[in-house]
């Protein structure tokens, strides 16, 4: 009897401080890579599908698939360090797939935190 199947392994590549496009909060984002391999007798042998990269906001939990090129660009910009990526200059693209881009010539809007009705 031959026992075979597939196994998946998820590797966390980096934690990056980015602005989430879903919740709008600056928070840590986990950059992960998932590899699926063919297994024979519970031993992973070789990959059967291309690796899939994803990024997930640790504040709201929103996740999104990113291409390999975007994942490599995020790693290069953030350096894979938990401190995050350098602050972009005015009008420069951030490289963040979640960031909302401002049109040229407009000032970014200042977001006011919601008021808590139970505090005076």
PDB file of C-alpha atoms in Angstrom:
ATOM      1  CA  UNK A   1       0.000   0.000   0.000  1.00  0.00           C
ATOM      2  CA  UNK A   2       1.282   3.448  -0.978  1.00  0.00           C
ATOM      3  CA  UNK A   3       0.194   6.474   1.034  1.00  0.00           C
ATOM      4  CA  UNK A   4       0.368   9.797  -0.826  1.00  0.00           C
ATOM      5  CA  UNK A   5      -1.237  13.221  -0.757  1.00  0.00           C
ATOM      6  CA  UNK A   6      -0.445  16.897  -0.381  1.00  0.00           C
ATOM      7  CA  UNK A   7       0.734  19.071   2.461  1.00  0.00           C
ATOM      8  CA  UNK A   8       0.744  22.842   2.810  1.00  0.00           C
ATOM      9  CA  UNK A   9       3.140  24.923   4.827  1.00  0.00           C
ATOM     10  CA  UNK A  10       2.711  28.613   5.616  1.00  0.00           C
ATOM     11  CA  UNK A  11       5.819  30.695   6.251  1.00  0.00           C
ATOM     12  CA  UNK A  12       5.687  34.173   7.753  1.00  0.00           C
ATOM     13  CA  UNK A  13       8.136  36.304   5.782  1.00  0.00           C
ATOM     14  CA  UNK A  14       7.837  39.627   7.629  1.00  0.00           C
ATOM     15  CA  UNK A  15       5.757  41.927   9.817  1.00  0.00           C
ATOM     16  CA  UNK A  16       5.346  45.315   8.127  1.00  0.00           C
ATOM     17  CA  UNK A  17       3.807  48.522   9.478  1.00  0.00           C
ATOM     18  CA  UNK A  18       1.418  49.677   6.751  1.00  0.00           C
ATOM     19  CA  UNK A  19      -1.800  51.655   6.401  1.00  0.00           C
ATOM     20  CA  UNK A  20      -4.670  49.194   5.954  1.00  0.00           C
ATOM     21  CA  UNK A  21      -6.913  49.944   2.986  1.00  0.00           C
ATOM     22  CA  UNK A  22      -9.860  48.149   4.576  1.00  0.00           C
ATOM     23  CA  UNK A  23     -10.026  49.650   8.098  1.00  0.00           C
ATOM     24  CA  UNK A  24      -7.791  52.706   7.497  1.00  0.00           C
ATOM     25  CA  UNK A  25      -5.646  52.085  10.587  1.00  0.00           C
ATOM     26  CA  UNK A  26      -1.845  52.075  10.575  1.00  0.00           C
ATOM     27  CA  UNK A  27      -1.045  48.620  11.906  1.00  0.00           C
ATOM     28  CA  UNK A  28       1.213  45.621  11.525  1.00  0.00           C
ATOM     29  CA  UNK A  29       0.604  43.404   8.518  1.00  0.00           C
ATOM     30  CA  UNK A  30       1.829  39.823   8.298  1.00  0.00           C
ATOM     31  CA  UNK A  31       3.360  38.918   4.931  1.00  0.00           C
ATOM     32  CA  UNK A  32       3.007  35.159   4.435  1.00  0.00           C
ATOM     33  CA  UNK A  33       3.956  32.590   1.809  1.00  0.00           C
ATOM     34  CA  UNK A  34       2.072  29.301   1.337  1.00  0.00           C
ATOM     35  CA  UNK A  35       3.713  26.333  -0.382  1.00  0.00           C
ATOM     36  CA  UNK A  36       1.839  23.133  -1.343  1.00  0.00           C
ATOM     37  CA  UNK A  37       3.932  19.970  -1.828  1.00  0.00           C
ATOM     38  CA  UNK A  38       3.311  16.394  -2.914  1.00  0.00           C
ATOM     39  CA  UNK A  39       3.806  13.980  -0.007  1.00  0.00           C
ATOM     40  CA  UNK A  40       4.726  10.309  -0.116  1.00  0.00           C
ATOM     41  CA  UNK A  41       4.420   8.400   3.167  1.00  0.00           C
ATOM     42  CA  UNK A  42       3.886  11.753   4.940  1.00  0.00           C
ATOM     43  CA  UNK A  43       7.193  13.144   3.628  1.00  0.00           C
ATOM     44  CA  UNK A  44       6.872  16.335   1.534  1.00  0.00           C
ATOM     45  CA  UNK A  45       8.849  15.810  -1.676  1.00  0.00           C
ATOM     46  CA  UNK A  46       8.363  18.593  -4.238  1.00  0.00           C
ATOM     47  CA  UNK A  47       6.086  21.615  -4.800  1.00  0.00           C
ATOM     48  CA  UNK A  48       3.075  20.955  -7.022  1.00  0.00           C
ATOM     49  CA  UNK A  49       1.796  24.535  -7.280  1.00  0.00           C
ATOM     50  CA  UNK A  50       3.394  27.973  -7.347  1.00  0.00           C
ATOM     51  CA  UNK A  51       3.794  29.615  -3.943  1.00  0.00           C
ATOM     52  CA  UNK A  52       0.990  31.995  -2.961  1.00  0.00           C
ATOM     53  CA  UNK A  53       1.752  35.208  -1.093  1.00  0.00           C
ATOM     54  CA  UNK A  54      -0.760  36.986   1.130  1.00  0.00           C
ATOM     55  CA  UNK A  55      -0.819  39.942   3.489  1.00  0.00           C
ATOM     56  CA  UNK A  56      -3.099  40.220   6.544  1.00  0.00           C
ATOM     57  CA  UNK A  57      -3.887  43.204   8.761  1.00  0.00           C
ATOM     58  CA  UNK A  58      -3.437  42.371  12.448  1.00  0.00           C
ATOM     59  CA  UNK A  59      -5.943  45.073  13.463  1.00  0.00           C
ATOM     60  CA  UNK A  60      -9.048  44.107  11.458  1.00  0.00           C
ATOM     61  CA  UNK A  61      -7.979  40.686  10.128  1.00  0.00           C
ATOM     62  CA  UNK A  62      -8.552  41.565   6.464  1.00  0.00           C
ATOM     63  CA  UNK A  63      -6.399  39.439   4.155  1.00  0.00           C
ATOM     64  CA  UNK A  64      -5.532  39.741   0.491  1.00  0.00           C
ATOM     65  CA  UNK A  65      -3.491  37.814  -2.046  1.00  0.00           C
ATOM     66  CA  UNK A  66      -0.480  39.665  -3.456  1.00  0.00           C
ATOM     67  CA  UNK A  67       1.689  38.770  -6.415  1.00  0.00           C
ATOM     68  CA  UNK A  68       5.226  37.473  -5.952  1.00  0.00           C
ATOM     69  CA  UNK A  69       6.638  40.720  -7.348  1.00  0.00           C
ATOM     70  CA  UNK A  70       4.615  42.852  -4.891  1.00  0.00           C
ATOM     71  CA  UNK A  71       5.680  40.615  -1.996  1.00  0.00           C
ATOM     72  CA  UNK A  72       9.341  40.990  -2.958  1.00  0.00           C
ATOM     73  CA  UNK A  73       8.893  44.772  -3.269  1.00  0.00           C
ATOM     74  CA  UNK A  74       7.284  44.962   0.193  1.00  0.00           C
ATOM     75  CA  UNK A  75      10.138  42.911   1.647  1.00  0.00           C
ATOM     76  CA  UNK A  76      12.711  45.183   0.010  1.00  0.00           C
ATOM     77  CA  UNK A  77      11.020  48.371   1.212  1.00  0.00           C
ATOM     78  CA  UNK A  78      10.318  47.122   4.721  1.00  0.00           C
ATOM     79  CA  UNK A  79      13.514  45.144   5.045  1.00  0.00           C
ATOM     80  CA  UNK A  80      11.550  42.445   6.859  1.00  0.00           C
ATOM     81  CA  UNK A  81      12.072  44.349  10.122  1.00  0.00           C
ATOM     82  CA  UNK A  82       9.209  44.876  12.576  1.00  0.00           C
ATOM     83  CA  UNK A  83      10.003  48.608  12.732  1.00  0.00           C
ATOM     84  CA  UNK A  84       8.256  49.078   9.376  1.00  0.00           C
ATOM     85  CA  UNK A  85       9.029  50.853   6.187  1.00  0.00           C
ATOM     86  CA  UNK A  86      10.373  54.409   5.811  1.00  0.00           C
ATOM     87  CA  UNK A  87       7.867  57.237   5.503  1.00  0.00           C
ATOM     88  CA  UNK A  88       7.091  58.024   1.845  1.00  0.00           C
ATOM     89  CA  UNK A  89       7.590  61.509   0.498  1.00  0.00           C
ATOM     90  CA  UNK A  90       4.607  63.664  -0.498  1.00  0.00           C
ATOM     91  CA  UNK A  91       3.013  62.278  -3.676  1.00  0.00           C
ATOM     92  CA  UNK A  92       5.340  59.257  -3.860  1.00  0.00           C
ATOM     93  CA  UNK A  93       3.745  55.816  -4.228  1.00  0.00           C
ATOM     94  CA  UNK A  94       4.012  53.735  -1.063  1.00  0.00           C
ATOM     95  CA  UNK A  95       4.189  50.268  -2.613  1.00  0.00           C
ATOM     96  CA  UNK A  96       1.414  49.211  -0.234  1.00  0.00           C
ATOM     97  CA  UNK A  97      -1.342  47.350  -2.127  1.00  0.00           C
ATOM     98  CA  UNK A  98      -3.845  48.376   0.572  1.00  0.00           C
ATOM     99  CA  UNK A  99      -3.020  52.101   0.653  1.00  0.00           C
ATOM    100  CA  UNK A 100      -5.458  54.474  -0.957  1.00  0.00           C
ATOM    101  CA  UNK A 101      -3.688  56.807  -3.356  1.00  0.00           C
ATOM    102  CA  UNK A 102      -4.439  60.552  -3.216  1.00  0.00           C
ATOM    103  CA  UNK A 103      -4.861  62.337  -6.556  1.00  0.00           C
ATOM    104  CA  UNK A 104      -2.093  64.791  -7.449  1.00  0.00           C
ATOM    105  CA  UNK A 105      -2.605  68.323  -6.129  1.00  0.00           C
ATOM    106  CA  UNK A 106      -4.963  67.397  -3.284  1.00  0.00           C
ATOM    107  CA  UNK A 107      -4.099  67.493   0.386  1.00  0.00           C
ATOM    108  CA  UNK A 108      -4.631  64.299   2.397  1.00  0.00           C
ATOM    109  CA  UNK A 109      -7.713  64.398   4.576  1.00  0.00           C
ATOM    110  CA  UNK A 110      -7.242  64.453   8.329  1.00  0.00           C
ATOM    111  CA  UNK A 111      -9.237  61.671   9.982  1.00  0.00           C
ATOM    112  CA  UNK A 112     -10.749  62.521  13.354  1.00  0.00           C
ATOM    113  CA  UNK A 113     -11.041  59.620  15.796  1.00  0.00           C
ATOM    114  CA  UNK A 114     -14.635  58.755  16.692  1.00  0.00           C
ATOM    115  CA  UNK A 115     -15.892  60.306  19.912  1.00  0.00           C
ATOM    116  CA  UNK A 116     -16.757  57.940  22.747  1.00  0.00           C
ATOM    117  CA  UNK A 117     -20.268  58.862  24.035  1.00  0.00           C
ATOM    118  CA  UNK A 118     -19.437  57.435  27.476  1.00  0.00           C
ATOM    119  CA  UNK A 119     -16.492  59.735  28.110  1.00  0.00           C
ATOM    120  CA  UNK A 120     -16.895  63.439  28.800  1.00  0.00           C
TER     121      UNK A 120
END
